Structure formats: structure tokens, C-alpha cells
Amino acid sequence: MTAELRKFLYGLLSSVEGLHSILITDRDGVPVVSVADETTPELAMRASFFIYIWHGNRSRK
């Protein structure tokens, strides 16, 4: 099932202009599935980066 989901996400990634990565997490922010193109920096795909962004957005509301 994971392979099928990754295949679907890569298709979505290539069909949406400007989209470089997709990361699916659980409710605690733990990455479950991720896909990225070759232009996405490795640091951007790390869980700590996304948790920082998520907490930063929550504090603004």
C-alpha cells in the first residue's frame, strides 16, 4: 500500500506546478510518508523543520 501511495504522491507532485515536496504526518507531527523532487533541500524534509513551522504557525493564531 505504501508503494501505491508514493506512486500517487509522485504523480501529484509532478502535476502541480511549484510543488516540490509532500509530507504526510500523524497528529503529533511524526512523518509517515514523504516524497520530494530533486530540488528540495534535504533539511526541508526533516521532521524538526516541519515541527518548527507548525508550532510557529499555531502561535500566531
PDB file of C-alpha atoms in Angstrom:
ATOM      1  CA  MET A   1       0.000   0.000   0.000  1.00  0.00           C
ATOM      2  CA  THR A   2       2.845   2.399   0.768  1.00  0.00           C
ATOM      3  CA  ALA A   3       4.294   1.925  -2.719  1.00  0.00           C
ATOM      4  CA  GLU A   4       0.927   2.770  -4.281  1.00  0.00           C
ATOM      5  CA  LEU A   5       0.595   5.872  -2.098  1.00  0.00           C
ATOM      6  CA  ARG A   6       4.106   7.030  -3.004  1.00  0.00           C
ATOM      7  CA  LYS A   7       3.363   6.475  -6.709  1.00  0.00           C
ATOM      8  CA  PHE A   8       0.192   8.562  -6.388  1.00  0.00           C
ATOM      9  CA  LEU A   9       2.010  11.327  -4.489  1.00  0.00           C
ATOM     10  CA  TYR A  10       4.836  11.459  -7.062  1.00  0.00           C
ATOM     11  CA  GLY A  11       2.178  11.806  -9.777  1.00  0.00           C
ATOM     12  CA  LEU A  12       0.567  14.637  -7.834  1.00  0.00           C
ATOM     13  CA  LEU A  13       3.966  16.221  -7.265  1.00  0.00           C
ATOM     14  CA  SER A  14       4.712  16.289 -10.981  1.00  0.00           C
ATOM     15  CA  SER A  15       1.260  17.558 -11.962  1.00  0.00           C
ATOM     16  CA  VAL A  16       1.134  20.601  -9.653  1.00  0.00           C
ATOM     17  CA  GLU A  17       3.354  23.465 -10.779  1.00  0.00           C
ATOM     18  CA  GLY A  18       5.565  24.796  -8.000  1.00  0.00           C
ATOM     19  CA  LEU A  19       5.012  21.817  -5.699  1.00  0.00           C
ATOM     20  CA  HIS A  20       8.366  20.356  -4.642  1.00  0.00           C
ATOM     21  CA  SER A  21       7.546  18.044  -1.750  1.00  0.00           C
ATOM     22  CA  ILE A  22       4.688  16.363   0.097  1.00  0.00           C
ATOM     23  CA  LEU A  23       4.966  15.210   3.686  1.00  0.00           C
ATOM     24  CA  ILE A  24       2.183  13.366   5.481  1.00  0.00           C
ATOM     25  CA  THR A  25       2.433  13.240   9.268  1.00  0.00           C
ATOM     26  CA  ASP A  26       0.394  11.863  12.110  1.00  0.00           C
ATOM     27  CA  ARG A  27      -1.291  14.248  14.538  1.00  0.00           C
ATOM     28  CA  ASP A  28       1.908  14.529  16.594  1.00  0.00           C
ATOM     29  CA  GLY A  29       3.941  15.642  13.598  1.00  0.00           C
ATOM     30  CA  VAL A  30       5.747  12.347  13.077  1.00  0.00           C
ATOM     31  CA  PRO A  31       6.400  11.823   9.342  1.00  0.00           C
ATOM     32  CA  VAL A  32       4.545   8.839   7.890  1.00  0.00           C
ATOM     33  CA  VAL A  33       5.117   9.252   4.134  1.00  0.00           C
ATOM     34  CA  SER A  34       7.117  11.819   2.195  1.00  0.00           C
ATOM     35  CA  VAL A  35       8.057  12.432  -1.423  1.00  0.00           C
ATOM     36  CA  ALA A  36      10.209  15.179  -2.890  1.00  0.00           C
ATOM     37  CA  ASP A  37      11.757  16.195  -6.172  1.00  0.00           C
ATOM     38  CA  GLU A  38      15.476  16.684  -6.665  1.00  0.00           C
ATOM     39  CA  THR A  39      15.294  20.450  -5.982  1.00  0.00           C
ATOM     40  CA  THR A  40      14.060  20.022  -2.402  1.00  0.00           C
ATOM     41  CA  PRO A  41      16.820  20.610   0.172  1.00  0.00           C
ATOM     42  CA  GLU A  42      17.435  17.641   2.478  1.00  0.00           C
ATOM     43  CA  LEU A  43      16.999  19.868   5.540  1.00  0.00           C
ATOM     44  CA  ALA A  44      13.466  20.764   4.449  1.00  0.00           C
ATOM     45  CA  MET A  45      12.407  17.122   4.670  1.00  0.00           C
ATOM     46  CA  ARG A  46      13.495  16.667   8.294  1.00  0.00           C
ATOM     47  CA  ALA A  47      10.796  16.352  10.920  1.00  0.00           C
ATOM     48  CA  SER A  48      12.306  19.054  13.142  1.00  0.00           C
ATOM     49  CA  PHE A  49      11.900  21.620  10.345  1.00  0.00           C
ATOM     50  CA  PHE A  50       8.188  20.875   9.960  1.00  0.00           C
ATOM     51  CA  ILE A  51       7.511  20.812  13.688  1.00  0.00           C
ATOM     52  CA  TYR A  52       9.151  24.246  13.976  1.00  0.00           C
ATOM     53  CA  ILE A  53       6.969  25.613  11.158  1.00  0.00           C
ATOM     54  CA  TRP A  54       3.820  24.037  12.640  1.00  0.00           C
ATOM     55  CA  HIS A  55       4.436  25.445  16.126  1.00  0.00           C
ATOM     56  CA  GLY A  56       5.293  28.844  14.669  1.00  0.00           C
ATOM     57  CA  ASN A  57       2.005  28.982  12.763  1.00  0.00           C
ATOM     58  CA  ARG A  58      -0.019  27.879  15.794  1.00  0.00           C
ATOM     59  CA  SER A  59       1.396  30.651  17.985  1.00  0.00           C
ATOM     60  CA  ARG A  60       0.216  33.324  15.529  1.00  0.00           C
ATOM     61  CA  LYS A  61      -3.465  32.371  15.787  1.00  0.00           C
TER      62      LYS A  61
END
